[in-house]
mmCIF file of C-alpha atoms in Angstrom:
data_model
loop_
_atom_site.group_PDB
_atom_site.id
_atom_site.type_symbol
_atom_site.label_atom_id
_atom_site.label_comp_id
_atom_site.label_asym_id
_atom_site.label_seq_id
_atom_site.Cartn_x
_atom_site.Cartn_y
_atom_site.Cartn_z
ATOM 1 C CA MET A 1 86.759 103.925 109.013
ATOM 2 C CA ILE A 2 88.483 107.116 107.953
ATOM 3 C CA ASP A 3 90.432 107.145 104.697
ATOM 4 C CA ILE A 4 93.962 107.793 106.019
ATOM 5 C CA ASP A 5 95.427 108.214 102.557
ATOM 6 C CA ARG A 6 92.828 110.839 101.707
ATOM 7 C CA LEU A 7 93.516 112.618 105.001
ATOM 8 C CA GLU A 8 97.228 112.764 104.221
ATOM 9 C CA LEU A 9 96.499 114.157 100.747
ATOM 10 C CA ILE A 10 94.347 116.887 102.318
ATOM 11 C CA CYS A 11 97.109 117.794 104.770
ATOM 12 C CA ARG A 12 99.709 117.840 102.010
ATOM 13 C CA GLU A 13 97.522 120.103 99.881
ATOM 14 C CA ALA A 14 96.973 122.455 102.826
ATOM 15 C CA ALA A 15 100.741 122.593 103.305
ATOM 16 C CA ARG A 16 101.255 123.287 99.591
ATOM 17 C CA MET A 17 98.803 126.187 99.802
ATOM 18 C CA ALA A 18 100.698 127.608 102.761
ATOM 19 C CA LEU A 19 104.043 127.190 101.018
ATOM 20 C CA LEU A 20 102.837 129.207 98.026
ATOM 21 C CA LEU A 21 102.065 132.100 100.389
ATOM 22 C CA TRP A 22 105.222 131.743 102.493
ATOM 23 C CA PRO A 23 107.615 134.742 102.414
ATOM 24 C CA GLY A 24 110.468 132.242 102.235
ATOM 25 C CA GLN A 25 109.274 131.599 98.679
ATOM 26 C CA GLY A 26 109.232 135.316 97.929
ATOM 27 C CA HIS A 27 105.536 135.946 98.589
ATOM 28 C CA ASP A 28 104.556 139.417 99.825
ATOM 29 C CA LEU A 29 102.455 138.186 102.738
ATOM 30 C CA SER A 30 99.657 140.133 104.415
ATOM 31 C CA SER A 31 99.763 139.671 108.202
ATOM 32 C CA TRP A 32 98.518 141.464 111.315
ATOM 33 C CA ASP A 33 98.086 140.960 115.073
ATOM 34 C CA LYS A 34 94.812 139.478 116.328
ATOM 35 C CA LEU A 35 95.946 140.628 119.758
ATOM 36 C CA PRO A 36 99.273 142.220 120.708
ATOM 37 C CA GLY A 37 101.960 139.608 120.165
ATOM 38 C CA ASN A 38 99.529 137.137 118.537
ATOM 39 C CA PRO A 39 100.108 137.301 114.772
ATOM 40 C CA VAL A 40 97.949 135.875 112.000
ATOM 41 C CA SER A 41 98.324 135.960 108.226
ATOM 42 C CA GLU A 42 96.270 135.515 105.097
ATOM 43 C CA ALA A 43 97.783 132.050 104.825
ATOM 44 C CA ASP A 44 96.421 131.001 108.248
ATOM 45 C CA LEU A 45 92.910 131.939 107.174
ATOM 46 C CA ALA A 46 93.121 130.385 103.710
ATOM 47 C CA VAL A 47 94.467 127.081 105.021
ATOM 48 C CA ASP A 48 91.905 127.037 107.821
ATOM 49 C CA ALA A 49 89.022 127.485 105.375
ATOM 50 C CA PHE A 50 90.398 124.760 103.093
ATOM 51 C CA LEU A 51 90.825 122.276 105.932
ATOM 52 C CA LYS A 52 87.396 123.000 107.413
ATOM 53 C CA ARG A 53 85.784 122.316 104.042
ATOM 54 C CA GLU A 54 87.789 119.227 103.078
ATOM 55 C CA LEU A 55 87.887 117.576 106.509
ATOM 56 C CA GLY A 56 84.177 118.212 106.807
ATOM 57 C CA LYS A 57 83.648 116.274 103.594
ATOM 58 C CA LEU A 58 85.958 113.496 104.753
ATOM 59 C CA LEU A 59 84.163 112.996 108.075
ATOM 60 C CA PRO A 60 80.876 114.922 108.218
ATOM 61 C CA ALA A 61 79.999 113.674 111.711
ATOM 62 C CA ALA A 62 83.083 115.200 113.318
ATOM 63 C CA GLY A 63 83.059 118.485 115.195
ATOM 64 C CA TRP A 64 85.603 121.258 114.678
ATOM 65 C CA LEU A 65 88.008 123.246 116.850
ATOM 66 C CA SER A 66 90.624 125.436 115.219
ATOM 67 C CA GLU A 67 92.762 128.400 116.158
ATOM 68 C CA GLU A 68 91.314 130.502 113.343
ATOM 69 C CA THR A 69 87.603 129.607 113.639
ATOM 70 C CA VAL A 70 85.145 130.950 116.220
ATOM 71 C CA ASP A 71 84.538 128.164 118.720
ATOM 72 C CA SER A 72 81.145 126.516 118.954
ATOM 73 C CA GLU A 73 79.979 124.460 121.922
ATOM 74 C CA GLN A 74 78.302 122.081 119.472
ATOM 75 C CA ARG A 75 81.642 120.281 119.301
ATOM 76 C CA LEU A 76 81.159 119.117 122.894
ATOM 77 C CA ASP A 77 78.287 116.892 121.783
ATOM 78 C CA ARG A 78 80.297 115.157 119.058
ATOM 79 C CA ASP A 79 81.989 111.783 119.491
ATOM 80 C CA LEU A 80 84.755 112.882 117.111
ATOM 81 C CA ILE A 81 86.274 116.301 116.491
ATOM 82 C CA TRP A 82 88.983 117.745 114.293
ATOM 83 C CA LEU A 83 91.574 119.785 116.171
ATOM 84 C CA VAL A 84 93.438 122.032 113.751
ATOM 85 C CA ASP A 85 96.148 124.661 113.745
ATOM 86 C CA PRO A 86 96.364 125.747 110.096
ATOM 87 C CA ILE A 87 99.863 127.146 110.606
ATOM 88 C CA ASP A 88 101.577 126.366 113.885
ATOM 89 C CA GLY A 89 104.613 128.595 114.182
ATOM 90 C CA THR A 90 103.132 131.658 112.480
ATOM 91 C CA ARG A 91 106.042 133.854 113.608
ATOM 92 C CA ASP A 92 108.534 131.695 111.713
ATOM 93 C CA PHE A 93 106.142 131.553 108.752
ATOM 94 C CA ILE A 94 105.831 135.349 108.562
ATOM 95 C CA ARG A 95 109.609 135.804 108.894
ATOM 96 C CA GLY A 96 110.320 133.352 106.065
ATOM 97 C CA ARG A 97 111.822 130.762 108.403
ATOM 98 C CA THR A 98 111.175 127.039 108.140
ATOM 99 C CA GLY A 99 109.942 126.262 111.671
ATOM 100 C CA TRP A 100 106.206 125.995 110.951
ATOM 101 C CA ALA A 101 103.747 123.226 110.181
ATOM 102 C CA VAL A 102 100.131 122.471 109.385
ATOM 103 C CA SER A 103 98.746 120.490 112.338
ATOM 104 C CA VAL A 104 95.679 118.222 112.154
ATOM 105 C CA ALA A 105 94.387 115.767 114.770
ATOM 106 C CA LEU A 106 91.263 113.659 115.049
ATOM 107 C CA ILE A 107 90.055 113.342 118.650
ATOM 108 C CA SER A 108 87.790 110.699 120.171
ATOM 109 C CA ALA A 109 86.676 110.674 123.829
ATOM 110 C CA GLY A 110 89.314 113.240 124.721
ATOM 111 C CA ARG A 111 92.223 111.353 123.129
ATOM 112 C CA PRO A 112 93.949 111.786 119.754
ATOM 113 C CA LEU A 113 93.253 108.964 117.288
ATOM 114 C CA ILE A 114 95.224 110.378 114.361
ATOM 115 C CA GLY A 115 97.817 113.136 114.187
ATOM 116 C CA MET A 116 99.506 114.714 111.183
ATOM 117 C CA LEU A 117 102.027 117.514 110.789
ATOM 118 C CA ALA A 118 102.990 118.790 107.355
ATOM 119 C CA ALA A 119 106.083 120.999 107.333
ATOM 120 C CA PRO A 120 106.718 121.649 103.635
ATOM 121 C CA ALA A 121 109.503 124.191 104.102
ATOM 122 C CA ARG A 122 111.425 121.375 105.848
ATOM 123 C CA GLY A 123 110.268 118.639 103.455
ATOM 124 C CA GLU A 124 108.573 116.728 106.284
ATOM 125 C CA VAL A 125 105.277 114.941 106.820
ATOM 126 C CA TRP A 126 104.757 113.410 110.263
ATOM 127 C CA THR A 127 101.936 110.933 110.925
ATOM 128 C CA ALA A 128 100.691 108.839 113.836
ATOM 129 C CA ALA A 129 97.692 106.670 114.630
ATOM 130 C CA ALA A 130 96.800 105.520 118.132
ATOM 131 C CA GLY A 131 98.321 102.111 118.810
ATOM 132 C CA LYS A 132 100.016 101.940 115.402
ATOM 133 C CA GLY A 133 103.205 103.987 115.772
ATOM 134 C CA ALA A 134 104.520 107.241 114.344
ATOM 135 C CA TRP A 135 106.334 108.057 111.119
ATOM 136 C CA ARG A 136 108.213 110.861 109.381
ATOM 137 C CA ASN A 137 108.430 110.705 105.599
ATOM 138 C CA GLY A 138 107.696 106.993 105.795
ATOM 139 C CA GLU A 139 110.385 106.230 108.389
ATOM 140 C CA LYS A 140 109.223 104.790 111.697
ATOM 141 C CA LEU A 141 110.059 106.990 114.667
ATOM 142 C CA VAL A 142 111.705 105.901 117.902
ATOM 143 C CA ALA A 143 111.621 108.509 120.651
ATOM 144 C CA SER A 144 114.543 109.655 122.755
ATOM 145 C CA ARG A 145 115.903 107.036 125.157
ATOM 146 C CA CYS A 146 117.835 109.547 127.247
ATOM 147 C CA THR A 147 118.308 108.276 130.815
ATOM 148 C CA ARG A 148 120.044 111.248 132.481
ATOM 149 C CA PHE A 149 118.234 114.514 133.100
ATOM 150 C CA ALA A 150 121.467 116.496 133.252
ATOM 151 C CA GLY A 151 122.556 117.171 129.699
ATOM 152 C CA ALA A 152 119.120 116.440 128.200
ATOM 153 C CA ARG A 153 118.619 118.152 124.842
ATOM 154 C CA VAL A 154 115.995 120.928 124.830
ATOM 155 C CA PRO A 155 114.889 123.030 121.838
ATOM 156 C CA ALA A 156 115.537 126.502 123.252
ATOM 157 C CA ASP A 157 117.024 129.921 122.529
ATOM 158 C CA SER A 158 118.105 130.378 126.145
ATOM 159 C CA LEU A 159 117.827 128.629 129.507
ATOM 160 C CA GLU A 160 116.900 129.767 132.991
ATOM 161 C CA ARG A 161 119.816 129.697 135.421
ATOM 162 C CA GLU A 162 118.462 126.610 137.188
ATOM 163 C CA ASP A 163 118.198 124.776 133.859
ATOM 164 C CA ARG A 164 121.713 125.365 132.579
ATOM 165 C CA ASP A 165 122.602 121.731 133.151
ATOM 166 C CA LEU A 166 120.518 121.031 130.030
ATOM 167 C CA THR A 167 121.750 121.206 126.426
ATOM 168 C CA MET A 168 120.181 123.588 123.922
ATOM 169 C CA VAL A 169 119.386 122.399 120.390
ATOM 170 C CA ASP A 170 117.721 124.138 117.443
ATOM 171 C CA LYS A 171 114.279 125.563 118.270
ATOM 172 C CA PRO A 172 111.602 125.896 115.568
ATOM 173 C CA ASN A 173 108.877 128.401 116.443
ATOM 174 C CA SER A 174 106.252 125.666 116.068
ATOM 175 C CA ILE A 175 105.616 123.957 119.414
ATOM 176 C CA ALA A 176 104.265 121.005 117.436
ATOM 177 C CA LEU A 177 107.603 120.538 115.674
ATOM 178 C CA ARG A 178 109.477 120.837 118.956
ATOM 179 C CA ILE A 179 107.313 118.091 120.458
ATOM 180 C CA ALA A 180 107.828 115.930 117.386
ATOM 181 C CA MET A 181 111.590 116.328 117.815
ATOM 182 C CA VAL A 182 111.352 114.232 121.000
ATOM 183 C CA GLY A 183 109.543 111.561 118.988
ATOM 184 C CA ALA A 184 112.386 111.609 116.457
ATOM 185 C CA SER A 185 115.085 111.537 119.177
ATOM 186 C CA GLU A 186 116.328 114.956 118.061
ATOM 187 C CA ALA A 187 115.490 116.317 121.531
ATOM 188 C CA ASP A 188 115.008 114.695 124.924
ATOM 189 C CA LEU A 189 112.678 117.182 126.598
ATOM 190 C CA VAL A 190 110.129 119.859 125.717
ATOM 191 C CA ALA A 191 108.426 121.739 128.542
ATOM 192 C CA THR A 192 106.214 124.817 128.739
ATOM 193 C CA LEU A 193 104.915 126.740 131.739
ATOM 194 C CA ARG A 194 102.027 128.726 130.296
ATOM 195 C CA TRP A 195 98.399 128.313 129.343
ATOM 196 C CA GLY A 196 98.268 126.838 125.857
ATOM 197 C CA TYR A 197 95.601 125.712 123.444
ATOM 198 C CA GLU A 198 94.716 122.177 122.423
ATOM 199 C CA TRP A 199 95.120 122.827 118.702
ATOM 200 C CA ASP A 200 98.817 123.620 119.182
ATOM 201 C CA ILE A 201 99.704 120.233 120.604
ATOM 202 C CA ALA A 202 97.114 117.547 119.831
ATOM 203 C CA ALA A 203 98.682 116.061 116.690
ATOM 204 C CA ALA A 204 102.265 116.349 117.889
ATOM 205 C CA THR A 205 101.656 114.782 121.297
ATOM 206 C CA LEU A 206 100.205 111.706 119.590
ATOM 207 C CA ILE A 207 103.250 111.523 117.324
ATOM 208 C CA ALA A 208 105.609 111.741 120.298
ATOM 209 C CA ARG A 209 103.630 109.250 122.384
ATOM 210 C CA GLU A 210 103.349 106.705 119.580
ATOM 211 C CA ALA A 211 107.113 106.987 119.076
ATOM 212 C CA GLY A 212 107.600 106.086 122.741
ATOM 213 C CA ALA A 213 107.873 109.438 124.530
ATOM 214 C CA GLN A 214 106.012 110.265 127.735
ATOM 215 C CA VAL A 215 103.491 113.094 127.524
ATOM 216 C CA SER A 216 101.729 115.062 130.276
ATOM 217 C CA ASP A 217 100.829 118.530 131.439
ATOM 218 C CA ALA A 218 103.361 120.483 133.523
ATOM 219 C CA PHE A 219 102.204 118.690 136.697
ATOM 220 C CA GLY A 220 102.661 115.221 135.216
ATOM 221 C CA GLN A 221 98.924 114.664 134.646
ATOM 222 C CA PRO A 222 97.422 113.217 131.438
ATOM 223 C CA LEU A 223 96.291 115.576 128.709
ATOM 224 C CA VAL A 224 92.599 115.572 127.779
ATOM 225 C CA PHE A 225 91.283 117.202 124.602
ATOM 226 C CA ASN A 226 87.960 118.714 123.492
ATOM 227 C CA ARG A 227 87.226 120.339 126.814
ATOM 228 C CA ARG A 228 84.823 123.232 127.208
ATOM 229 C CA ASP A 229 87.813 125.495 127.873
ATOM 230 C CA PRO A 230 90.303 124.213 125.279
ATOM 231 C CA ARG A 231 93.393 125.139 127.290
ATOM 232 C CA ALA A 232 95.801 123.325 129.546
ATOM 233 C CA PHE A 233 98.514 124.646 131.812
ATOM 234 C CA GLY A 234 101.917 123.598 130.649
ATOM 235 C CA LEU A 235 103.189 120.677 128.675
ATOM 236 C CA LEU A 236 105.880 118.109 129.313
ATOM 237 C CA VAL A 237 107.110 115.715 126.622
ATOM 238 C CA SER A 238 110.236 113.725 127.323
ATOM 239 C CA ALA A 239 112.146 110.503 127.172
ATOM 240 C CA PRO A 240 110.327 108.198 129.637
ATOM 241 C CA ALA A 241 113.320 107.775 131.954
ATOM 242 C CA ILE A 242 113.620 111.503 132.703
ATOM 243 C CA HIS A 243 109.935 112.410 132.963
ATOM 244 C CA LYS A 244 109.749 112.230 136.775
ATOM 245 C CA ASP A 245 112.874 114.359 137.102
ATOM 246 C CA ALA A 246 111.374 116.906 134.700
ATOM 247 C CA VAL A 247 108.118 117.092 136.694
ATOM 248 C CA ALA A 248 110.137 117.621 139.878
ATOM 249 C CA ARG A 249 112.265 120.323 138.240
ATOM 250 C CA LEU A 250 109.177 122.238 137.127
ATOM 251 C CA ALA A 251 106.975 121.703 140.192
ATOM 252 C CA ASP A 252 107.658 124.906 142.145
ATOM 253 C CA ARG A 253 107.564 127.106 139.080
ATOM 254 C CA ALA A 254 104.374 125.475 137.772
ATOM 255 C CA GLU A 255 102.598 125.938 141.108
ATOM 256 C CA ALA A 256 103.759 129.546 141.389
ATOM 257 C CA ILE A 257 102.254 130.354 137.994
ATOM 258 C CA ALA A 258 99.144 128.160 137.908
ATOM 259 C CA GLY A 259 98.478 127.575 141.586
ATOM 260 C CA PRO A 260 98.151 124.203 143.357
ATOM 261 C CA GLN A 261 96.560 121.437 141.294
#
């Protein structure tokens, strides 16, 4: 059995390291673009190296998949893998904003077993274990129970014309934190229509699901992790009662972008 308390201490320490390098604390951060529009910072790399070392000690048998580490197909042969985004929401991190988090998940047979988000600039630690519920700062989470799609709260800066029957709420840059908001009933719906990586969402989708939210890809299909190509098209996390309506709302747009599924 994994030492959950030790895992949380590792995640908290990783978050503390990031906070010390955060421009919001006055640090003069070194950052650059890996690709145009895809920023990375010295903090991403430092936290990634720390987590790879410490999580490797905690569970030596587990494989590794992280945004900031070159992928190795050896992970495909492992029963367990760590899925890590050392700083999810790097844009907010670099700008000195609070909408970022350290994201760590342990995956078994394609499903998250444990998920943790540490968002020190917000004073938050989110945890979940499969079948055991989800928590934020020790308080048990209950996901949104919204029953009407119209008016559903969405973390967004703007809405497409066809979605203006929804209600915008505060949007952190971190997709993981936006997903977790549904688990905390601070939002009713989070949806994306793009190709995204497993490390961005693994921990947060477990948190939302264990709190009672419904989680799928943009077509309403289950998410599977530790695939050879660690990407999925779209994400849909919502209050259970509005999930079918959300899939229907997105269907034409999802097919136009990704093709028939």
